[in-house]
């Protein structure tokens, strides 16, 4: 009933919700939380961040997958033994509420803003079914007493001495300033400066989370965060690689027109499928589709590392990366010499029809510079899965070159 006033008819049999309205976004969230998850009540003060429930529940389900891979000794996949930490719980308290309702997880939600702490506590207490599974904590206590000899709290994570968590999750402040935040008129999920902004934006916040994880280590089994920008994901993956973090996992959250990415890492001594370096299967699914064009290209600086890279070495790395991403590379020495690589999909059903292949071309427009481009067999249209496969191969090449540069 609360949602009805915000549903607009846009045809004889179609309706839509006006997402430019904060009130409409809030009403839709209330309806979803009550209908799909059995929440008793949920409320927010005006203009506080009203996160899309489908995106947040997707994050919860990804954490389920991570716990299936690995979890602390004596901890089940569901139930109160799973202890989660929500960094920046906000007034909405949506991560703890969803985690407790869906899986019976226990949660600590931390924040430093009085309004967020007050309303998160209200949303917790107004849902008695899960209230005893959720603790709302003022993390500013740790920030006010962060002396070298005071280790009661982690300054960002708010972890008390001897506390351990199965995972932490975070939707970091996205913008550097509210001026930048106002540039997206298509939706209105609200958000105050405290929720939306951080000096240096999303990248600076996630880097701080990573820095603290290097100190806290296995006191949190899985460190996870959402990334709103693919560039942030790439930089965090690079920093994790440099820090020699043992296990890294990534994913993509895609609901409607909005894409977000997730990155997780663990210092545990026994996560399943340990990976000392970023692997192709870890990157798979995280690379967004580049701007839709029939061709795609990128440039490699052959002199960027300590040791210059020969063009033939780059072509060899491309062959390896394409093969590792389930792509069949045509064995033709003439094509290799000409800098052209013919590719088809190992897992494609239409390979026999000749319509699911693509060409990779390597050019050297200037000394020390190499341009790698790709084009579909059918130049009249773009196939997103071809585009994603090429982007995936390029990310793997960069990861392999980074690894070689570090140990050369």
Tab-separated table of C-alpha atoms in Angstrom:
chain	number	residue	atom	x	y	z
A	1	UNK	CA	0.000	0.000	0.000
A	2	UNK	CA	2.839	2.428	0.792
A	3	UNK	CA	4.298	1.782	-2.666
A	4	UNK	CA	1.082	2.385	-4.629
A	5	UNK	CA	1.334	6.196	-4.747
A	6	UNK	CA	4.725	5.936	-6.468
A	7	UNK	CA	3.761	3.455	-9.194
A	8	UNK	CA	3.185	5.205	-12.524
A	9	UNK	CA	1.318	3.731	-15.480
A	10	UNK	CA	3.382	3.869	-18.686
A	11	UNK	CA	1.151	1.845	-20.987
A	12	UNK	CA	-1.941	-0.281	-21.113
A	13	UNK	CA	-0.326	-3.085	-19.109
A	14	UNK	CA	2.937	-1.639	-17.797
A	15	UNK	CA	3.905	0.306	-14.716
A	16	UNK	CA	7.111	1.848	-13.421
A	17	UNK	CA	8.590	3.416	-10.305
A	18	UNK	CA	10.094	6.891	-10.526
A	19	UNK	CA	13.615	6.327	-9.199
A	20	UNK	CA	14.328	10.045	-9.296
A	21	UNK	CA	12.205	10.264	-6.158
A	22	UNK	CA	13.847	9.390	-2.821
A	23	UNK	CA	10.423	8.661	-1.338
A	24	UNK	CA	9.688	6.186	-4.147
A	25	UNK	CA	13.033	4.420	-3.601
A	26	UNK	CA	12.312	4.161	0.109
A	27	UNK	CA	8.781	2.832	-0.455
A	28	UNK	CA	10.067	0.188	-2.879
A	29	UNK	CA	12.745	-0.908	-0.385
A	30	UNK	CA	10.149	-1.172	2.384
A	31	UNK	CA	7.920	-3.314	0.170
A	32	UNK	CA	10.775	-5.625	-0.828
A	33	UNK	CA	12.110	-6.013	2.701
A	34	UNK	CA	8.670	-6.847	4.084
A	35	UNK	CA	7.428	-9.038	1.227
A	36	UNK	CA	10.622	-10.938	0.323
A	37	UNK	CA	12.426	-11.102	3.654
A	38	UNK	CA	9.736	-10.779	6.318
A	39	UNK	CA	11.017	-7.597	7.918
A	40	UNK	CA	8.515	-6.164	10.393
A	41	UNK	CA	9.334	-2.515	9.816
A	42	UNK	CA	12.071	-0.382	8.319
A	43	UNK	CA	12.432	3.374	8.263
A	44	UNK	CA	14.899	6.144	7.451
A	45	UNK	CA	15.137	9.878	8.102
A	46	UNK	CA	14.788	12.082	5.028
A	47	UNK	CA	17.647	11.920	2.489
A	48	UNK	CA	19.674	9.252	4.294
A	49	UNK	CA	21.151	6.651	1.929
A	50	UNK	CA	18.409	4.302	0.738
A	51	UNK	CA	20.362	1.439	-0.876
A	52	UNK	CA	18.808	-0.818	-3.532
A	53	UNK	CA	17.829	-4.043	-1.768
A	54	UNK	CA	18.502	-6.319	-4.764
A	55	UNK	CA	22.116	-5.151	-4.957
A	56	UNK	CA	22.680	-5.587	-1.222
A	57	UNK	CA	21.131	-9.047	-1.132
A	58	UNK	CA	23.370	-10.031	-4.058
A	59	UNK	CA	26.371	-9.007	-1.929
A	60	UNK	CA	25.070	-11.203	0.911
A	61	UNK	CA	24.773	-14.185	-1.444
A	62	UNK	CA	28.331	-13.617	-2.681
A	63	UNK	CA	29.574	-13.758	0.920
A	64	UNK	CA	27.715	-17.072	1.191
A	65	UNK	CA	29.820	-18.327	-1.733
A	66	UNK	CA	33.018	-17.133	-0.044
A	67	UNK	CA	32.122	-18.981	3.154
A	68	UNK	CA	31.465	-22.065	1.084
A	69	UNK	CA	35.051	-21.805	-0.176
A	70	UNK	CA	36.537	-21.250	3.246
A	71	UNK	CA	35.515	-20.239	6.756
A	72	UNK	CA	37.064	-20.253	10.233
A	73	UNK	CA	37.334	-23.521	12.118
A	74	UNK	CA	34.142	-24.375	13.980
A	75	UNK	CA	32.034	-21.935	11.959
A	76	UNK	CA	29.080	-23.119	9.879
A	77	UNK	CA	27.979	-21.550	6.612
A	78	UNK	CA	24.749	-20.322	8.183
A	79	UNK	CA	23.672	-19.626	11.722
A	80	UNK	CA	24.856	-17.522	14.628
A	81	UNK	CA	28.398	-18.946	14.546
A	82	UNK	CA	28.988	-16.844	11.399
A	83	UNK	CA	29.959	-13.396	12.635
A	84	UNK	CA	29.950	-10.506	10.161
A	85	UNK	CA	31.207	-6.940	10.401
A	86	UNK	CA	29.499	-4.153	8.460
A	87	UNK	CA	31.904	-1.226	8.029
A	88	UNK	CA	29.689	1.861	7.793
A	89	UNK	CA	26.337	0.350	8.710
A	90	UNK	CA	24.452	3.583	8.012
A	91	UNK	CA	20.973	4.444	9.192
A	92	UNK	CA	19.521	1.765	6.891
A	93	UNK	CA	21.285	-1.166	8.663
A	94	UNK	CA	20.452	-3.217	5.588
A	95	UNK	CA	23.443	-5.598	5.509
A	96	UNK	CA	22.978	-6.854	9.109
A	97	UNK	CA	19.211	-7.121	8.665
A	98	UNK	CA	19.481	-9.102	5.424
A	99	UNK	CA	22.302	-11.327	6.710
A	100	UNK	CA	20.395	-12.120	9.890
A	101	UNK	CA	17.076	-12.709	8.125
A	102	UNK	CA	18.414	-14.812	5.245
A	103	UNK	CA	21.094	-16.864	7.008
A	104	UNK	CA	20.773	-16.280	10.742
A	105	UNK	CA	24.229	-14.636	10.828
A	106	UNK	CA	25.261	-12.477	13.767
A	107	UNK	CA	26.479	-8.981	12.929
A	108	UNK	CA	28.325	-6.002	14.316
A	109	UNK	CA	27.459	-2.835	12.415
A	110	UNK	CA	29.824	0.072	12.991
A	111	UNK	CA	29.549	3.763	12.202
A	112	UNK	CA	30.829	7.098	13.509
A	113	UNK	CA	27.814	9.289	12.727
A	114	UNK	CA	25.251	9.858	15.483
A	115	UNK	CA	22.238	9.852	13.131
A	116	UNK	CA	23.357	6.600	11.516
A	117	UNK	CA	23.917	4.921	14.884
A	118	UNK	CA	20.542	6.109	16.217
A	119	UNK	CA	18.483	4.921	13.234
A	120	UNK	CA	20.409	1.689	12.739
A	121	UNK	CA	19.660	0.853	16.370
A	122	UNK	CA	16.001	1.735	15.781
A	123	UNK	CA	15.787	-0.555	12.736
A	124	UNK	CA	17.484	-3.321	14.723
A	125	UNK	CA	15.168	-3.065	17.752
A	126	UNK	CA	12.015	-2.764	15.632
A	127	UNK	CA	12.658	-6.241	14.220
A	128	UNK	CA	12.672	-8.492	17.289
A	129	UNK	CA	13.098	-11.658	15.236
A	130	UNK	CA	16.731	-10.724	14.518
A	131	UNK	CA	17.429	-7.953	17.039
A	132	UNK	CA	19.519	-10.193	19.281
A	133	UNK	CA	21.765	-11.110	16.325
A	134	UNK	CA	22.786	-7.501	15.625
A	135	UNK	CA	25.017	-5.121	17.584
A	136	UNK	CA	25.323	-1.469	16.542
A	137	UNK	CA	28.681	-0.044	17.610
A	138	UNK	CA	30.100	3.480	17.734
A	139	UNK	CA	33.489	3.135	16.016
A	140	UNK	CA	34.446	6.733	16.804
A	141	UNK	CA	35.538	5.488	20.240
A	142	UNK	CA	38.490	3.772	18.607
A	143	UNK	CA	39.303	6.809	16.474
A	144	UNK	CA	39.372	9.071	19.515
A	145	UNK	CA	41.758	6.753	21.386
A	146	UNK	CA	44.043	5.489	18.621
A	147	UNK	CA	47.298	5.824	20.579
A	148	UNK	CA	50.084	3.386	19.800
A	149	UNK	CA	49.625	1.694	23.177
A	150	UNK	CA	45.840	1.424	22.872
A	151	UNK	CA	44.954	-1.601	20.753
A	152	UNK	CA	41.352	-1.992	21.893
A	153	UNK	CA	39.974	-0.862	18.546
A	154	UNK	CA	41.068	-0.923	14.943
A	155	UNK	CA	40.625	2.697	13.852
A	156	UNK	CA	38.503	1.888	10.764
A	157	UNK	CA	37.194	-1.613	11.401
A	158	UNK	CA	36.244	-0.970	15.037
A	159	UNK	CA	37.392	-4.437	16.106
A	160	UNK	CA	37.862	-4.919	19.832
A	161	UNK	CA	40.793	-6.777	21.324
A	162	UNK	CA	40.592	-10.554	20.761
A	163	UNK	CA	37.526	-10.211	18.510
A	164	UNK	CA	37.361	-12.317	15.358
A	165	UNK	CA	34.972	-12.210	12.424
A	166	UNK	CA	34.082	-14.597	9.613
A	167	UNK	CA	33.933	-11.668	7.191
A	168	UNK	CA	33.585	-7.929	6.884
A	169	UNK	CA	31.624	-6.112	4.195
A	170	UNK	CA	31.587	-2.504	3.127
A	171	UNK	CA	29.894	-0.118	0.730
A	172	UNK	CA	32.532	2.646	0.822
A	173	UNK	CA	31.841	6.355	0.308
A	174	UNK	CA	31.870	6.779	-3.443
A	175	UNK	CA	32.709	10.442	-3.951
A	176	UNK	CA	35.371	12.931	-2.979
A	177	UNK	CA	32.801	15.725	-2.621
A	178	UNK	CA	29.040	16.288	-2.751
A	179	UNK	CA	29.492	18.303	-5.946
A	180	UNK	CA	30.591	15.099	-7.679
A	181	UNK	CA	27.734	13.195	-6.045
A	182	UNK	CA	25.148	15.538	-7.583
A	183	UNK	CA	26.194	14.702	-11.146
A	184	UNK	CA	23.937	11.621	-11.416
A	185	UNK	CA	20.349	12.840	-11.950
A	186	UNK	CA	18.946	9.480	-13.109
A	187	UNK	CA	18.394	8.041	-9.624
A	188	UNK	CA	17.856	9.342	-6.132
A	189	UNK	CA	18.833	6.907	-3.401
A	190	UNK	CA	19.688	9.798	-1.125
A	191	UNK	CA	22.830	9.961	0.938
A	192	UNK	CA	24.377	12.489	3.300
A	193	UNK	CA	27.940	13.851	2.966
A	194	UNK	CA	29.069	11.446	5.703
A	195	UNK	CA	27.685	8.488	3.734
A	196	UNK	CA	28.637	9.592	0.241
A	197	UNK	CA	31.964	11.385	0.596
A	198	UNK	CA	35.481	10.675	1.840
A	199	UNK	CA	38.735	12.575	1.134
A	200	UNK	CA	40.122	10.890	-1.963
A	201	UNK	CA	36.808	9.132	-2.626
A	202	UNK	CA	36.158	5.418	-2.898
A	203	UNK	CA	39.726	4.483	-3.786
A	204	UNK	CA	41.203	6.177	-0.697
A	205	UNK	CA	38.663	4.496	1.601
A	206	UNK	CA	39.209	1.007	0.180
A	207	UNK	CA	42.979	1.494	0.364
A	208	UNK	CA	42.601	2.351	4.050
A	209	UNK	CA	40.552	-0.812	4.525
A	210	UNK	CA	43.308	-2.789	2.812
A	211	UNK	CA	45.994	-1.141	4.957
A	212	UNK	CA	44.165	-2.058	8.158
A	213	UNK	CA	43.647	-5.610	6.950
A	214	UNK	CA	47.431	-5.966	6.597
A	215	UNK	CA	47.641	-5.237	10.328
A	216	UNK	CA	44.591	-7.200	11.529
A	217	UNK	CA	45.370	-10.169	9.222
A	218	UNK	CA	43.354	-13.310	10.072
A	219	UNK	CA	41.226	-11.673	12.756
A	220	UNK	CA	38.816	-11.295	9.829
A	221	UNK	CA	38.645	-14.408	7.676
A	222	UNK	CA	37.334	-12.676	4.532
A	223	UNK	CA	37.833	-8.953	3.952
A	224	UNK	CA	35.351	-7.771	1.330
A	225	UNK	CA	34.283	-4.467	-0.150
A	226	UNK	CA	32.105	-3.209	-2.937
A	227	UNK	CA	33.604	-1.012	-5.667
A	228	UNK	CA	31.532	1.425	-7.681
A	229	UNK	CA	34.312	2.084	-10.189
A	230	UNK	CA	36.158	-0.568	-12.135
A	231	UNK	CA	39.321	1.519	-11.864
A	232	UNK	CA	39.152	1.184	-8.070
A	233	UNK	CA	38.912	-2.591	-8.422
A	234	UNK	CA	41.948	-2.713	-10.691
A	235	UNK	CA	44.045	-0.591	-8.311
A	236	UNK	CA	43.043	-2.659	-5.261
A	237	UNK	CA	43.901	-5.875	-7.103
A	238	UNK	CA	47.303	-4.411	-7.932
A	239	UNK	CA	47.917	-3.463	-4.283
A	240	UNK	CA	46.865	-6.923	-3.115
A	241	UNK	CA	49.284	-8.422	-5.632
A	242	UNK	CA	52.110	-6.212	-4.382
A	243	UNK	CA	51.264	-7.115	-0.769
A	244	UNK	CA	51.454	-10.826	-1.684
A	245	UNK	CA	48.003	-11.540	-0.253
A	246	UNK	CA	47.440	-15.275	-0.455
A	247	UNK	CA	43.841	-15.499	-1.670
A	248	UNK	CA	41.819	-13.057	-3.751
A	249	UNK	CA	38.308	-13.358	-5.152
A	250	UNK	CA	36.294	-10.922	-7.252
A	251	UNK	CA	32.775	-10.688	-8.610
A	252	UNK	CA	30.409	-8.362	-10.425
A	253	UNK	CA	27.031	-7.193	-9.122
A	254	UNK	CA	24.747	-6.381	-12.019
A	255	UNK	CA	21.192	-5.283	-11.287
A	256	UNK	CA	19.295	-3.257	-13.861
A	257	UNK	CA	21.518	-0.613	-15.432
A	258	UNK	CA	23.952	-0.380	-12.537
A	259	UNK	CA	27.155	-2.395	-12.285
A	260	UNK	CA	29.188	-2.710	-9.108
A	261	UNK	CA	32.174	-4.926	-8.358
A	262	UNK	CA	33.182	-6.871	-5.279
A	263	UNK	CA	36.673	-7.819	-4.142
A	264	UNK	CA	37.551	-10.185	-1.292
A	265	UNK	CA	40.851	-11.282	0.193
A	266	UNK	CA	41.952	-13.611	2.962
A	267	UNK	CA	45.082	-14.156	5.047
A	268	UNK	CA	43.844	-17.506	6.317
A	269	UNK	CA	46.321	-20.365	6.042
A	270	UNK	CA	43.772	-22.732	4.546
A	271	UNK	CA	41.346	-21.133	2.096
A	272	UNK	CA	40.388	-23.627	-0.599
A	273	UNK	CA	42.012	-23.075	-3.999
A	274	UNK	CA	44.748	-20.826	-2.686
A	275	UNK	CA	46.132	-18.429	-5.245
A	276	UNK	CA	49.332	-16.494	-4.505
A	277	UNK	CA	48.691	-14.322	-7.525
A	278	UNK	CA	45.655	-13.146	-9.452
A	279	UNK	CA	44.380	-15.895	-11.692
A	280	UNK	CA	42.191	-15.730	-14.750
A	281	UNK	CA	39.269	-17.361	-12.969
A	282	UNK	CA	39.506	-14.744	-10.225
A	283	UNK	CA	39.358	-11.904	-12.731
A	284	UNK	CA	36.582	-13.545	-14.766
A	285	UNK	CA	33.300	-11.751	-14.319
A	286	UNK	CA	34.873	-8.581	-12.956
A	287	UNK	CA	35.812	-6.922	-16.210
A	288	UNK	CA	33.062	-4.642	-17.370
A	289	UNK	CA	32.122	-4.409	-21.007
A	290	UNK	CA	34.031	-1.514	-22.589
A	291	UNK	CA	32.161	1.115	-24.593
A	292	UNK	CA	30.216	-0.668	-27.303
A	293	UNK	CA	32.220	-0.551	-30.529
A	294	UNK	CA	33.003	-3.212	-33.159
A	295	UNK	CA	36.705	-2.974	-32.265
A	296	UNK	CA	38.603	-2.611	-29.000
A	297	UNK	CA	42.191	-1.713	-28.355
A	298	UNK	CA	44.752	-1.026	-25.655
A	299	UNK	CA	48.366	0.157	-25.631
A	300	UNK	CA	51.302	-1.493	-23.876
A	301	UNK	CA	54.454	0.428	-22.989
A	302	UNK	CA	57.256	-2.049	-23.628
A	303	UNK	CA	59.710	0.002	-21.544
A	304	UNK	CA	57.440	0.483	-18.489
A	305	UNK	CA	59.155	-2.153	-16.336
A	306	UNK	CA	62.707	-2.472	-15.109
A	307	UNK	CA	63.429	-4.650	-18.113
A	308	UNK	CA	62.172	-3.765	-21.592
A	309	UNK	CA	59.774	-6.211	-23.180
A	310	UNK	CA	60.290	-7.443	-26.719
A	311	UNK	CA	57.241	-7.447	-29.048
A	312	UNK	CA	57.575	-11.216	-29.522
A	313	UNK	CA	57.354	-11.697	-25.742
A	314	UNK	CA	54.121	-9.685	-25.601
A	315	UNK	CA	52.630	-11.759	-28.435
A	316	UNK	CA	53.599	-14.951	-26.570
A	317	UNK	CA	51.897	-13.628	-23.422
A	318	UNK	CA	48.783	-12.860	-25.482
A	319	UNK	CA	48.721	-16.436	-26.785
A	320	UNK	CA	49.002	-17.773	-23.231
A	321	UNK	CA	46.323	-15.446	-21.862
A	322	UNK	CA	43.876	-16.196	-24.665
A	323	UNK	CA	44.396	-19.939	-24.182
A	324	UNK	CA	43.786	-19.620	-20.431
A	325	UNK	CA	40.499	-17.824	-21.062
A	326	UNK	CA	39.027	-20.779	-22.975
A	327	UNK	CA	39.982	-19.377	-26.366
A	328	UNK	CA	41.371	-21.487	-29.206
A	329	UNK	CA	44.287	-19.715	-30.887
A	330	UNK	CA	44.946	-20.667	-34.484
A	331	UNK	CA	48.376	-22.247	-34.920
A	332	UNK	CA	49.668	-20.359	-37.934
A	333	UNK	CA	53.227	-19.072	-37.998
A	334	UNK	CA	52.445	-16.623	-40.789
A	335	UNK	CA	49.673	-15.028	-38.749
A	336	UNK	CA	51.948	-14.860	-35.703
A	337	UNK	CA	54.708	-13.186	-37.704
A	338	UNK	CA	52.225	-10.684	-39.085
A	339	UNK	CA	50.979	-9.842	-35.613
A	340	UNK	CA	47.495	-11.252	-36.252
A	341	UNK	CA	45.954	-13.904	-34.020
A	342	UNK	CA	42.805	-15.794	-35.044
A	343	UNK	CA	40.658	-16.818	-32.055
A	344	UNK	CA	37.565	-18.933	-31.523
A	345	UNK	CA	35.815	-20.076	-28.333
A	346	UNK	CA	36.489	-23.460	-26.818
A	347	UNK	CA	33.098	-23.320	-25.095
A	348	UNK	CA	31.049	-21.776	-27.912
A	349	UNK	CA	28.264	-23.762	-29.561
A	350	UNK	CA	28.322	-21.708	-32.742
A	351	UNK	CA	32.019	-22.131	-33.565
A	352	UNK	CA	31.159	-24.361	-36.497
A	353	UNK	CA	29.041	-21.568	-37.954
A	354	UNK	CA	32.068	-19.268	-38.074
A	355	UNK	CA	30.253	-16.503	-36.228
A	356	UNK	CA	31.819	-16.552	-32.785
A	357	UNK	CA	35.429	-15.848	-33.591
A	358	UNK	CA	37.520	-12.732	-33.443
A	359	UNK	CA	40.883	-11.411	-34.578
A	360	UNK	CA	43.567	-9.933	-32.330
A	361	UNK	CA	46.042	-7.642	-34.042
A	362	UNK	CA	49.370	-6.453	-32.623
A	363	UNK	CA	50.820	-3.254	-34.105
A	364	UNK	CA	53.944	-1.223	-33.302
A	365	UNK	CA	53.163	2.405	-34.219
A	366	UNK	CA	56.235	3.778	-32.435
A	367	UNK	CA	59.389	2.395	-30.822
A	368	UNK	CA	58.609	0.995	-27.394
A	369	UNK	CA	54.837	1.138	-27.920
A	370	UNK	CA	52.565	-1.736	-28.902
A	371	UNK	CA	48.847	-1.476	-29.669
A	372	UNK	CA	46.710	-4.597	-29.242
A	373	UNK	CA	43.256	-4.510	-30.823
A	374	UNK	CA	40.446	-6.965	-31.501
A	375	UNK	CA	37.583	-7.169	-33.969
A	376	UNK	CA	34.667	-9.598	-34.337
A	377	UNK	CA	34.317	-11.821	-37.386
A	378	UNK	CA	31.063	-10.026	-38.021
A	379	UNK	CA	32.141	-6.381	-38.102
A	380	UNK	CA	28.590	-5.137	-38.424
A	381	UNK	CA	27.761	-5.689	-34.749
A	382	UNK	CA	29.410	-6.161	-31.373
A	383	UNK	CA	29.106	-9.340	-29.350
A	384	UNK	CA	29.394	-8.598	-25.655
A	385	UNK	CA	30.792	-12.027	-24.771
A	386	UNK	CA	33.617	-11.540	-27.301
A	387	UNK	CA	34.314	-8.130	-25.865
A	388	UNK	CA	34.422	-9.476	-22.303
A	389	UNK	CA	36.721	-12.344	-23.301
A	390	UNK	CA	39.190	-9.950	-24.932
A	391	UNK	CA	39.127	-7.637	-21.897
A	392	UNK	CA	39.676	-10.643	-19.630
A	393	UNK	CA	42.696	-11.744	-21.667
A	394	UNK	CA	44.204	-8.259	-21.476
A	395	UNK	CA	43.794	-8.167	-17.671
A	396	UNK	CA	45.537	-11.530	-17.452
A	397	UNK	CA	48.403	-10.301	-19.655
A	398	UNK	CA	48.885	-7.298	-17.386
A	399	UNK	CA	48.847	-9.507	-14.277
A	400	UNK	CA	51.416	-11.890	-15.802
A	401	UNK	CA	53.679	-9.021	-16.898
A	402	UNK	CA	53.423	-7.469	-13.425
A	403	UNK	CA	54.398	-10.778	-11.857
A	404	UNK	CA	57.390	-11.151	-14.183
A	405	UNK	CA	58.534	-7.587	-13.536
A	406	UNK	CA	58.507	-8.125	-9.788
A	407	UNK	CA	60.603	-11.274	-9.919
A	408	UNK	CA	62.911	-10.460	-12.839
